[in-house]
Coordinates of C-alpha atoms and ligand atoms in Angstrom, one line a residue:
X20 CA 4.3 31.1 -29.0
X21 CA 3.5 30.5 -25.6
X22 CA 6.2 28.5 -23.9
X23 CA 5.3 24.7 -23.5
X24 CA 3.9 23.8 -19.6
X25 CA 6.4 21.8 -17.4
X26 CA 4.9 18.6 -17.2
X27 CA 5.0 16.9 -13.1
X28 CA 8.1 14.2 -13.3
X29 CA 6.8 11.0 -11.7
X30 CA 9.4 8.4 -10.2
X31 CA 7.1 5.1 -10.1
X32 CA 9.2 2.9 -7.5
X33 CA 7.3 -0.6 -8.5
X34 CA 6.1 0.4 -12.2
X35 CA 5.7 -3.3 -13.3
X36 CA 3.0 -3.9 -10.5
X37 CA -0.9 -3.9 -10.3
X38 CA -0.5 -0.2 -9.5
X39 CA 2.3 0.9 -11.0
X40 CA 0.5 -0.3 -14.1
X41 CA -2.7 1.5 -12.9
X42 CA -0.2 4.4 -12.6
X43 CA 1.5 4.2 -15.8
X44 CA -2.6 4.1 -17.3
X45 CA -3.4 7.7 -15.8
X46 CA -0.7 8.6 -16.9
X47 CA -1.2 8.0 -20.3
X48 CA -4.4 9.3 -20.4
X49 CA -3.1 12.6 -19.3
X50 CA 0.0 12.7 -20.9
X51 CA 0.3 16.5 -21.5
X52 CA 0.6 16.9 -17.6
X53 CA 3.1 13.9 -16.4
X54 CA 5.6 12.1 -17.9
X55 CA 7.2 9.1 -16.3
X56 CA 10.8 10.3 -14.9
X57 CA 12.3 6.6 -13.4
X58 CA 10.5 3.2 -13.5
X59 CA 11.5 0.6 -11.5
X60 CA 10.7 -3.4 -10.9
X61 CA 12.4 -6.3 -9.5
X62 CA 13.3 -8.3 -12.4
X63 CA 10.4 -8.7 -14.4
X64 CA 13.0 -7.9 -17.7
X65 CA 9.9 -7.9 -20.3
X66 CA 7.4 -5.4 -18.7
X67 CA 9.9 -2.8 -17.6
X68 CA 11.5 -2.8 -20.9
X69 CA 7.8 -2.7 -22.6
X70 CA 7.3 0.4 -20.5
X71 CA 10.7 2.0 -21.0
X72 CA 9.9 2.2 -25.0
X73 CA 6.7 3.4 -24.5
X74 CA 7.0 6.2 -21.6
X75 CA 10.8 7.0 -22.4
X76 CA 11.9 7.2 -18.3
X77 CA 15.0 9.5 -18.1
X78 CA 16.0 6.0 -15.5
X79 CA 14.7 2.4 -15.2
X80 CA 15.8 0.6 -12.2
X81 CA 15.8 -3.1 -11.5
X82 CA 16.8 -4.2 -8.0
X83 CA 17.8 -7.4 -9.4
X84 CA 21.5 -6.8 -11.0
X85 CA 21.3 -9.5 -14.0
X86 CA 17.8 -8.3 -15.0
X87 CA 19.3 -5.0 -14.7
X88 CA 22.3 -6.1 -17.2
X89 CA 19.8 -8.0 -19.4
X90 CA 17.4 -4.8 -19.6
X91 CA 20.4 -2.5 -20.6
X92 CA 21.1 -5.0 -23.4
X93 CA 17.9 -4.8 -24.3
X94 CA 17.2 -0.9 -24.5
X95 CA 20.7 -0.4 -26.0
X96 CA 19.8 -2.7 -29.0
X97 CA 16.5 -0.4 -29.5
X98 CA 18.6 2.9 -29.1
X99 CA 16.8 3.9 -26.0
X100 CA 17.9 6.6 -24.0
X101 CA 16.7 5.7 -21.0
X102 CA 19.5 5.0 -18.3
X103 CA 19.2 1.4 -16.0
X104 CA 20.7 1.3 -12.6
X105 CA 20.6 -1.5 -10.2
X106 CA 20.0 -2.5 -6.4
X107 CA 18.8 -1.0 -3.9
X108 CA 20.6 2.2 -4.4
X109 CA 19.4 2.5 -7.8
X110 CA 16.1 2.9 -5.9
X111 CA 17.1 5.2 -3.3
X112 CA 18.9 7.5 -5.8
X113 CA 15.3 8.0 -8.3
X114 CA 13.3 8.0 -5.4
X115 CA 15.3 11.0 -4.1
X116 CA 16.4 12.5 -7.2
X117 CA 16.3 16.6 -7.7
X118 CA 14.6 16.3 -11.0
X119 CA 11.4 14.4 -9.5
X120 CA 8.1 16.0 -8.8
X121 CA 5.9 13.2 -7.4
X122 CA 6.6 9.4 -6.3
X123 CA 4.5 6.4 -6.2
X124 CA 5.4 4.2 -3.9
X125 CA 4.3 1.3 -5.2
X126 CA 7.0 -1.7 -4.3
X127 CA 4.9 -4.1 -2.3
X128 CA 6.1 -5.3 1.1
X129 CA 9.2 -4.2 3.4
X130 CA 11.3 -4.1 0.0
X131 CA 9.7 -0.7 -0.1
X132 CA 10.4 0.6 3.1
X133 CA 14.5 2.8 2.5
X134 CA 12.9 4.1 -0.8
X135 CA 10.2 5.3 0.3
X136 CA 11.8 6.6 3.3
X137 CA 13.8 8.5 0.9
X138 CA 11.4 10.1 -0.7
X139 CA 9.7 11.7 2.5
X140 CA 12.9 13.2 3.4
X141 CA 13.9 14.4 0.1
X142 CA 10.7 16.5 0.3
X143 CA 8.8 15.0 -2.6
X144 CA 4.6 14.8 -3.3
X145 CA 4.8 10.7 -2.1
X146 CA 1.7 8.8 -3.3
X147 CA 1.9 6.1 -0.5
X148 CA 0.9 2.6 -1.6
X149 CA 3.1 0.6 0.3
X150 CA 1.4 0.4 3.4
X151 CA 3.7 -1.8 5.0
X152 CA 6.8 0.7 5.1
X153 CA 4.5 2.9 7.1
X154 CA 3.6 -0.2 9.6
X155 CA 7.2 -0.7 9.7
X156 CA 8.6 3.1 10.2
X157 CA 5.3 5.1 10.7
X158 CA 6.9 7.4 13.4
X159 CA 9.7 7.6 11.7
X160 CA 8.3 8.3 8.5
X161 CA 5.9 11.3 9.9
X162 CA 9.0 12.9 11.6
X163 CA 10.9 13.2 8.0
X164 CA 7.7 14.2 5.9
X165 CA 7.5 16.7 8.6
X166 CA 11.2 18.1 8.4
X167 CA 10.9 17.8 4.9
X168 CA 8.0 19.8 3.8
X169 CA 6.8 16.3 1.4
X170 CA 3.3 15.8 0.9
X171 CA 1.8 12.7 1.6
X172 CA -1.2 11.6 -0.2
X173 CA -2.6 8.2 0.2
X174 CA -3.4 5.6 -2.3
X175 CA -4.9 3.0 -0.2
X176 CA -8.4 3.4 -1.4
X177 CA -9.7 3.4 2.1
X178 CA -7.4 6.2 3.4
X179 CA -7.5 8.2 0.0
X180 CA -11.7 8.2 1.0
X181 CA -10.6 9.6 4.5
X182 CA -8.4 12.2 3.1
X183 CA -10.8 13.1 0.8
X184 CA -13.4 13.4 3.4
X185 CA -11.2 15.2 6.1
X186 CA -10.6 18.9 6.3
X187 CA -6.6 19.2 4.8
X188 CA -4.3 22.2 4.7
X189 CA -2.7 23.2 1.7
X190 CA 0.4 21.1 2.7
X191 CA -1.3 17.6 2.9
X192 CA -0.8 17.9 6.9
X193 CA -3.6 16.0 8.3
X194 CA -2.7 15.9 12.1
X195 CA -4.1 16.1 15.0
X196 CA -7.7 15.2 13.8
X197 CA -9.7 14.9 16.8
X198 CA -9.1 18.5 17.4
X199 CA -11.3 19.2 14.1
X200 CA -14.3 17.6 15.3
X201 CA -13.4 14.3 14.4
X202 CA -15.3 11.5 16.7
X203 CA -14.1 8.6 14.4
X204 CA -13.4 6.8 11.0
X205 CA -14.6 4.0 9.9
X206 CA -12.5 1.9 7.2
X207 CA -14.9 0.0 5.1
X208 CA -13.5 -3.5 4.2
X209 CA -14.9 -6.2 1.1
X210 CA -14.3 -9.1 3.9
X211 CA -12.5 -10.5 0.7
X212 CA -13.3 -14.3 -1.2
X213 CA -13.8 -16.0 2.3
X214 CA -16.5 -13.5 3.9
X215 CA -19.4 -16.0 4.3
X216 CA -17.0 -19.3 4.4
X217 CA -17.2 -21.5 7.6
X218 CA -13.8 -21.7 9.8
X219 CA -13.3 -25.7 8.5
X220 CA -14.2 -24.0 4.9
X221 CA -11.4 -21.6 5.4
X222 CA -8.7 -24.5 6.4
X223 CA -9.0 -26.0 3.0
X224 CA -8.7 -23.4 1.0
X225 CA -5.8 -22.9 -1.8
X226 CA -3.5 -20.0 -3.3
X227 CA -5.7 -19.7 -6.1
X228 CA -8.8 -19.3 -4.3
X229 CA -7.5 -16.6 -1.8
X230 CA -6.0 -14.8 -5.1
X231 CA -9.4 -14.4 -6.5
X232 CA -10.8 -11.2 -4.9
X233 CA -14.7 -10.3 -5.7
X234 CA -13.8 -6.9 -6.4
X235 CA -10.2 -5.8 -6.7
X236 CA -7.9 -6.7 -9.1
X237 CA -4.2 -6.6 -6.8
X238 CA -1.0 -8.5 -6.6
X239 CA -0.4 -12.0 -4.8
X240 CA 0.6 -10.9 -1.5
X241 CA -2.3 -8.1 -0.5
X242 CA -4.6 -10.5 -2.1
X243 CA -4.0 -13.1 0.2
X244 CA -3.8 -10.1 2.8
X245 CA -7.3 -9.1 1.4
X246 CA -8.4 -13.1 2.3
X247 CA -7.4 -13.5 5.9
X248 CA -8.4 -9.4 6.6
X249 CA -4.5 -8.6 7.5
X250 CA -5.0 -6.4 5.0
X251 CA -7.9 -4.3 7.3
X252 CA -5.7 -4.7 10.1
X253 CA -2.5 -3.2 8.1
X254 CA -4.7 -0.8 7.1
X255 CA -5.8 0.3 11.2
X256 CA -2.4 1.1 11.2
X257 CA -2.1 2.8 8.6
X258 CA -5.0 5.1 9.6
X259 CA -3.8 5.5 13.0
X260 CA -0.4 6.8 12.1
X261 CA -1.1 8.9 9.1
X262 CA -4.0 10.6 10.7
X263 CA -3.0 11.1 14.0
X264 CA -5.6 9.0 15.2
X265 CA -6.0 6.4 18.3
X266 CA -7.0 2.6 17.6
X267 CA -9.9 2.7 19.5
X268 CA -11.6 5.8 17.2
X269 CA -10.9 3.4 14.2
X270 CA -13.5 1.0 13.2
X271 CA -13.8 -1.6 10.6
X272 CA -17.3 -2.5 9.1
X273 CA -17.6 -5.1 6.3
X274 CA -19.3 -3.5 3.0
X275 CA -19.2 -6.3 0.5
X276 CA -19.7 -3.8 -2.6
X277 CA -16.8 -2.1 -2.0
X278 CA -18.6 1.2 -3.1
X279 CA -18.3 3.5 0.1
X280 CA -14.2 3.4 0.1
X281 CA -14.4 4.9 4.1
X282 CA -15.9 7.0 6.3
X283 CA -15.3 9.9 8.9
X284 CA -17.9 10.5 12.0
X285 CA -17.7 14.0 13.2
X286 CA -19.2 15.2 16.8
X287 CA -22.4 17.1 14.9
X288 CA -23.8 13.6 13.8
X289 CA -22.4 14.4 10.4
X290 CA -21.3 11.4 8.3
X291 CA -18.7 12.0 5.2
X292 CA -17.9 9.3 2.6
X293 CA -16.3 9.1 -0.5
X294 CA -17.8 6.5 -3.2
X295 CA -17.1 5.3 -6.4
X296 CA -16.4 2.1 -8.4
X297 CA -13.9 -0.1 -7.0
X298 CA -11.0 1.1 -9.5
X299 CA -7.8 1.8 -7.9
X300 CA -6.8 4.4 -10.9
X301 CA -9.4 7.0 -9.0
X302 CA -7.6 7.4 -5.6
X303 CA -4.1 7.1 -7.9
X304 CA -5.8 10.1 -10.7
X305 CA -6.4 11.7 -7.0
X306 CA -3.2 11.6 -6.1
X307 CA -1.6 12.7 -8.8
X308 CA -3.2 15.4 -9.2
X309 CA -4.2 16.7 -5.7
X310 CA -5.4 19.0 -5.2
X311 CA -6.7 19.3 -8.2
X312 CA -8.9 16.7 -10.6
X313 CA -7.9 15.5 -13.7
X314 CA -9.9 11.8 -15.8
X315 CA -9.0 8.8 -14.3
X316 CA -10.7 6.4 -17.3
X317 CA -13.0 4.8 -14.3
X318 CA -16.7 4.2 -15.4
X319 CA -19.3 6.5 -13.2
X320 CA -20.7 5.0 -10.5
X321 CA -24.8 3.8 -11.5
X322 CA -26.2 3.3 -8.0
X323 CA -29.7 2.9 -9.6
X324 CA -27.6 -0.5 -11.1
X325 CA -26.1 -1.2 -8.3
X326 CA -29.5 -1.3 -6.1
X327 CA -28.2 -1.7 -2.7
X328 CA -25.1 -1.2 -0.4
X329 CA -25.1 -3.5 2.4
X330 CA -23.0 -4.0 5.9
X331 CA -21.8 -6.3 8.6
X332 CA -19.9 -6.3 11.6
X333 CA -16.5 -8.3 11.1
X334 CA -16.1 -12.0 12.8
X335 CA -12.9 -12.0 14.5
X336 CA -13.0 -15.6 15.0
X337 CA -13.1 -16.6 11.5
X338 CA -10.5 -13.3 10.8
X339 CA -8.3 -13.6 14.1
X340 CA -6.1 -11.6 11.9
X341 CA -8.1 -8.2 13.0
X342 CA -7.5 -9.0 16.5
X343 CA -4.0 -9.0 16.0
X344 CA -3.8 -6.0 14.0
X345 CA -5.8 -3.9 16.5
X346 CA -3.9 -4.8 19.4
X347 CA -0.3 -4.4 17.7
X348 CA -1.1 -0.6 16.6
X349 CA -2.4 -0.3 20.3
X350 CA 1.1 -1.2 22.2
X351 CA 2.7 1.6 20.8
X352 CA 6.1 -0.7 20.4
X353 CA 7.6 -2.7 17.8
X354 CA 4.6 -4.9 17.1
X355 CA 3.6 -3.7 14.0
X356 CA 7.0 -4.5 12.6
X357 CA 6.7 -7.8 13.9
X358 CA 3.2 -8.6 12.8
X359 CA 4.3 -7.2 9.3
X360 CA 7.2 -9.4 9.0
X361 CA 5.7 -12.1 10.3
X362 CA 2.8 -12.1 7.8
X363 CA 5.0 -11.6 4.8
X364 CA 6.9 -14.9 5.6
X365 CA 3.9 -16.9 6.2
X366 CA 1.8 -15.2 3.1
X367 CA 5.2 -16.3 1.0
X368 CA 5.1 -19.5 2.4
X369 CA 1.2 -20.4 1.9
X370 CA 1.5 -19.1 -1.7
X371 CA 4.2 -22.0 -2.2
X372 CA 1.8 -23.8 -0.7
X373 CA 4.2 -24.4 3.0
X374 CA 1.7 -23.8 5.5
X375 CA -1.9 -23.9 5.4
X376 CA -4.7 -20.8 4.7
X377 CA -5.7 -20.7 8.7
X378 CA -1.8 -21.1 9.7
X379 CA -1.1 -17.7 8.7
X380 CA -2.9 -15.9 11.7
X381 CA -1.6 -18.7 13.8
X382 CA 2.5 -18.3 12.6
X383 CA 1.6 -14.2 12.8
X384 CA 0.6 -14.7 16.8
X385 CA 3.3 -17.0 17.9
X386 CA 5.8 -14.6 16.5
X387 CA 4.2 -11.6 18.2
X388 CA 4.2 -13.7 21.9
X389 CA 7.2 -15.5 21.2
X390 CA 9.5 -11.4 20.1
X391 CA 10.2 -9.2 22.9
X392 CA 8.7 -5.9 22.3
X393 CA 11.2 -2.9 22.1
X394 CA 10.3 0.8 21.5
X395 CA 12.3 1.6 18.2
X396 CA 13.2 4.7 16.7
X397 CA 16.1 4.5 14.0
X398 CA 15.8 2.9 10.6
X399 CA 18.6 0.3 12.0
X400 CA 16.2 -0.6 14.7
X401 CA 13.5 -1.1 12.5
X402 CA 15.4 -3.2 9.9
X403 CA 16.9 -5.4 13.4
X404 CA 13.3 -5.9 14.7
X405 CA 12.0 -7.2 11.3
X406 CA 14.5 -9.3 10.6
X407 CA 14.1 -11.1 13.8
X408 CA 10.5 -11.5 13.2
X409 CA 11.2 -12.5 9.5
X410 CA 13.7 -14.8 11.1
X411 CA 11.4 -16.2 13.8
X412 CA 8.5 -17.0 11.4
X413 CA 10.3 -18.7 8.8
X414 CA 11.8 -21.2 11.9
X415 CA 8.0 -22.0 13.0
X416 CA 6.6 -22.1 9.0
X417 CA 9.2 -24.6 8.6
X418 CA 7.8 -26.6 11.9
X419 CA 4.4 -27.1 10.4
Ligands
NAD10 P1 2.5 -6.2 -7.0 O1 3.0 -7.5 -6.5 O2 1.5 -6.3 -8.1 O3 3.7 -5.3 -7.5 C1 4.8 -5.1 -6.7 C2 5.8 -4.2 -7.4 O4 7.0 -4.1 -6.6 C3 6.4 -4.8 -8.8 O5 6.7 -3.8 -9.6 C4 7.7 -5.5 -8.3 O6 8.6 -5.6 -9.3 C5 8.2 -4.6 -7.2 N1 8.9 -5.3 -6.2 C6 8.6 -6.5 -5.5 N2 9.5 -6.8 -4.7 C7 10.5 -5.9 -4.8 C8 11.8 -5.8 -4.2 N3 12.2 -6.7 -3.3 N4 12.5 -4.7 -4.5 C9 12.1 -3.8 -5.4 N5 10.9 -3.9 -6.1 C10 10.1 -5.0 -5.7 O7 1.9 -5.4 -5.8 P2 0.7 -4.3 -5.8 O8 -0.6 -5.0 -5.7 O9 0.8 -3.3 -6.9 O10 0.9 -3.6 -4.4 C11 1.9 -2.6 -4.3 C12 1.8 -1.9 -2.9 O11 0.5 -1.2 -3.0 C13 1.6 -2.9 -1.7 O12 2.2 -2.4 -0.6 C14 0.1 -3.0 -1.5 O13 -0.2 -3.3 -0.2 C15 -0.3 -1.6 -1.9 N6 -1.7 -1.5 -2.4 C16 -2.1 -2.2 -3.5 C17 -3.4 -2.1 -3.9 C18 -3.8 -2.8 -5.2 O14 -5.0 -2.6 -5.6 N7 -3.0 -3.6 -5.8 C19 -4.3 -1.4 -3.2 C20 -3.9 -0.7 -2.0 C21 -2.6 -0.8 -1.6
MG11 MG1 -7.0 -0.8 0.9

């Protein structure tokens, strides 16, 4: 009998999540190739224990240590096996673990940042959700993939297109880019709920409204992102850093149908794009099984149904929030820490319904004129510059 293939052990840092669940679904539709190794949430008890009896995690990890007490009762009572740690070295100790093939780095925000961190340096295959540890750390983070050997595949649909699109060694090293006749990419963004709202349309507007994107289905926070185009300007960032590329050969151009996921220019006049239906279990099927393919469980794409693809340039006066982004991943200092912070206060605090929609840009500037600038390059400077910022903007969210 032929001996039984090893399947890839995924640790899913943020399993409970909109893609950790996405995750958790291609996973189960290709069940004889991964197997969930660690899940992990907050404290949402119910889900992760829902999960633990289905996919059988070797570990599930709450960060919360109550819910962490209340899921061990839980799974003990059903005779699982599965073993629950807590905190934030729970985390760091699946993330990193020997027995782990892949990661997803799912947790959303900062929160993600010393996992995922320790999955780069532990050499893993990282599927990179959390786009704000790499805001937050993205030298940092290069430097250890690099030592490392990891391989760093992005989820973010728009930077999963451009690493589909760009030529990519067999190591997942995509660096120095404009050396391989790169000219520029272009990230394709929705423009979100608020695309054709006036400016005195967008100072009304509530939680629920910015939650409700056209055509994603995501979690609070990069919803709201999604709404004020934060999100695009995270996602500049993002690009810059991951694919060795300057600000200024970055463009953003609004696509409402969310179909072309992003582009890359190249000197000849050539054009690449990557399309499909705006289902975030394609780039995370991608990444999972880079570089090979495997079913995802997305619907093809029926362009004849669709009929046409359209596109705008974005209005930074309505979405000063693209401004800001663009000129924080050009100082090259700790601004992107600080616009990341500052944001996460002021989206927390609009969700609880604190400040207004339009205060959020607003909060995210005064915190980025009020914070002097600092080159940083250890994790404690990092953590020291964004808890200043995170410090700063909850003072002036409290003013308004
Ligand atoms: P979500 O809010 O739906 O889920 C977040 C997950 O992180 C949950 O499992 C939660 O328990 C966990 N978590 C939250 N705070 C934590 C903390 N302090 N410590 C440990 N765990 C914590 O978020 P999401 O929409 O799945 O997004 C996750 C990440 O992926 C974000 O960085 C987001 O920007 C990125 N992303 C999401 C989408 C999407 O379609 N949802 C698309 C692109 C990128
Ligand atoms: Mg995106």
């Amino acid at each position: 009998m032929a001996p039984e293939k090893n399947k890839q052990k995924v640790c899913i840092l943020g399993s409970t999540g909109s893609i950790g669940v996405n995750t958790l679904n291609v996973i189960r539709g290709n069940a004889e190739q991964y197997e969930a190794f660690a899940l992990t949430a907050k404290s949402q008890v119910d889900l992760l224990f829902k999960q633990c009896m289905e996919f059988r995690p070797s570990y599930a990890v709450m960060l919360d240590s109550e819910a962490a007490e209340e899921l061990r009762t839980k799974l003990s009572l059903a005779e699982s096996s599965t073993e629950v740690l807590d905190g934030m070295s729970g985390l760091n100790f699946v993330a990193g673990h020997d027995d782990v093939d892949c990661v997803m780095a799912a947790i959303v925000g900062g929160a993600g940042l010393l996992p995922t961190l320790r999955a780069a340096e532990t050499g893993k295959k990282l599927l990179l959700a959390n786009k704000e540890a790499l805001v937050m750390a993205g030298k940092l983070f290069m430097r250890l993939v690099k030592q490392s050997g990891a391989k760093v595949i992005p989820i973010d649909s728009e930077h999963n297109a451009i690493f589909q699109c760009l030529p990519i060694d067999d190591h997942a090293r995509f660096t120095s880019h404009s050396g391989q006749g790169v000219k520029k990419i272009v990230l394709t963004a929705s423009g979100g709920p608020f695309l054709n709202n006036t400016l005195s349309e967008l100072k009304e507007v509530s939680p629920e409204q910015a939650c409700n994107h056209p055509n994603w289905s995501m979690g609070p926070k990069i919803s709201v992102d999604s709404a004020t185009m934060l999100n695009k300007a995270l996602e500049l960032i993002e690009a810059s850093i991951l694919f060795d590329l300057p600000a200024e050969q970055i463009d953003v151009l609004i696509h409402p149908q969310s179909i072309i996921h992003s582009m890359v220019y190249y000197l000849d006049g050539s054009v690449l794009a990557q399309l499909g239906n705006p289902d975030m279990r394609t780039p995370i099927a991608h990444g999972l099984a880079w570089p090979n393919r495997i079913v995802a469980g997305v619907e093809s794409l029926n362009l004849a149904e669709i009929g046409q693809l359209n596109f705008q340039q974005p209005d930074e006066e309505r979405f000063p929030c693209l401004r800001l982004g663009r000129e924080s991943a050009l100082s090259g200092d700790s601004a992107p820490i600080i616009l990341n912070a500052a944001n996460e206060i002021a989206v927390a605090a609009f969700l609880q319904r604190e400040i207004r929609f339009m205060q959020i840009p607003v909060i995210i500037e005064e915190v980025l004129n009020k914070q002097e600038r600092r080159t940083v390059k250890s994790i404690e400077e990092i953590l020291e510059e964004d808890s200043k910022a995170r410090s700063l903007a909850k003072k002036l969210t409290n003013e308004k």
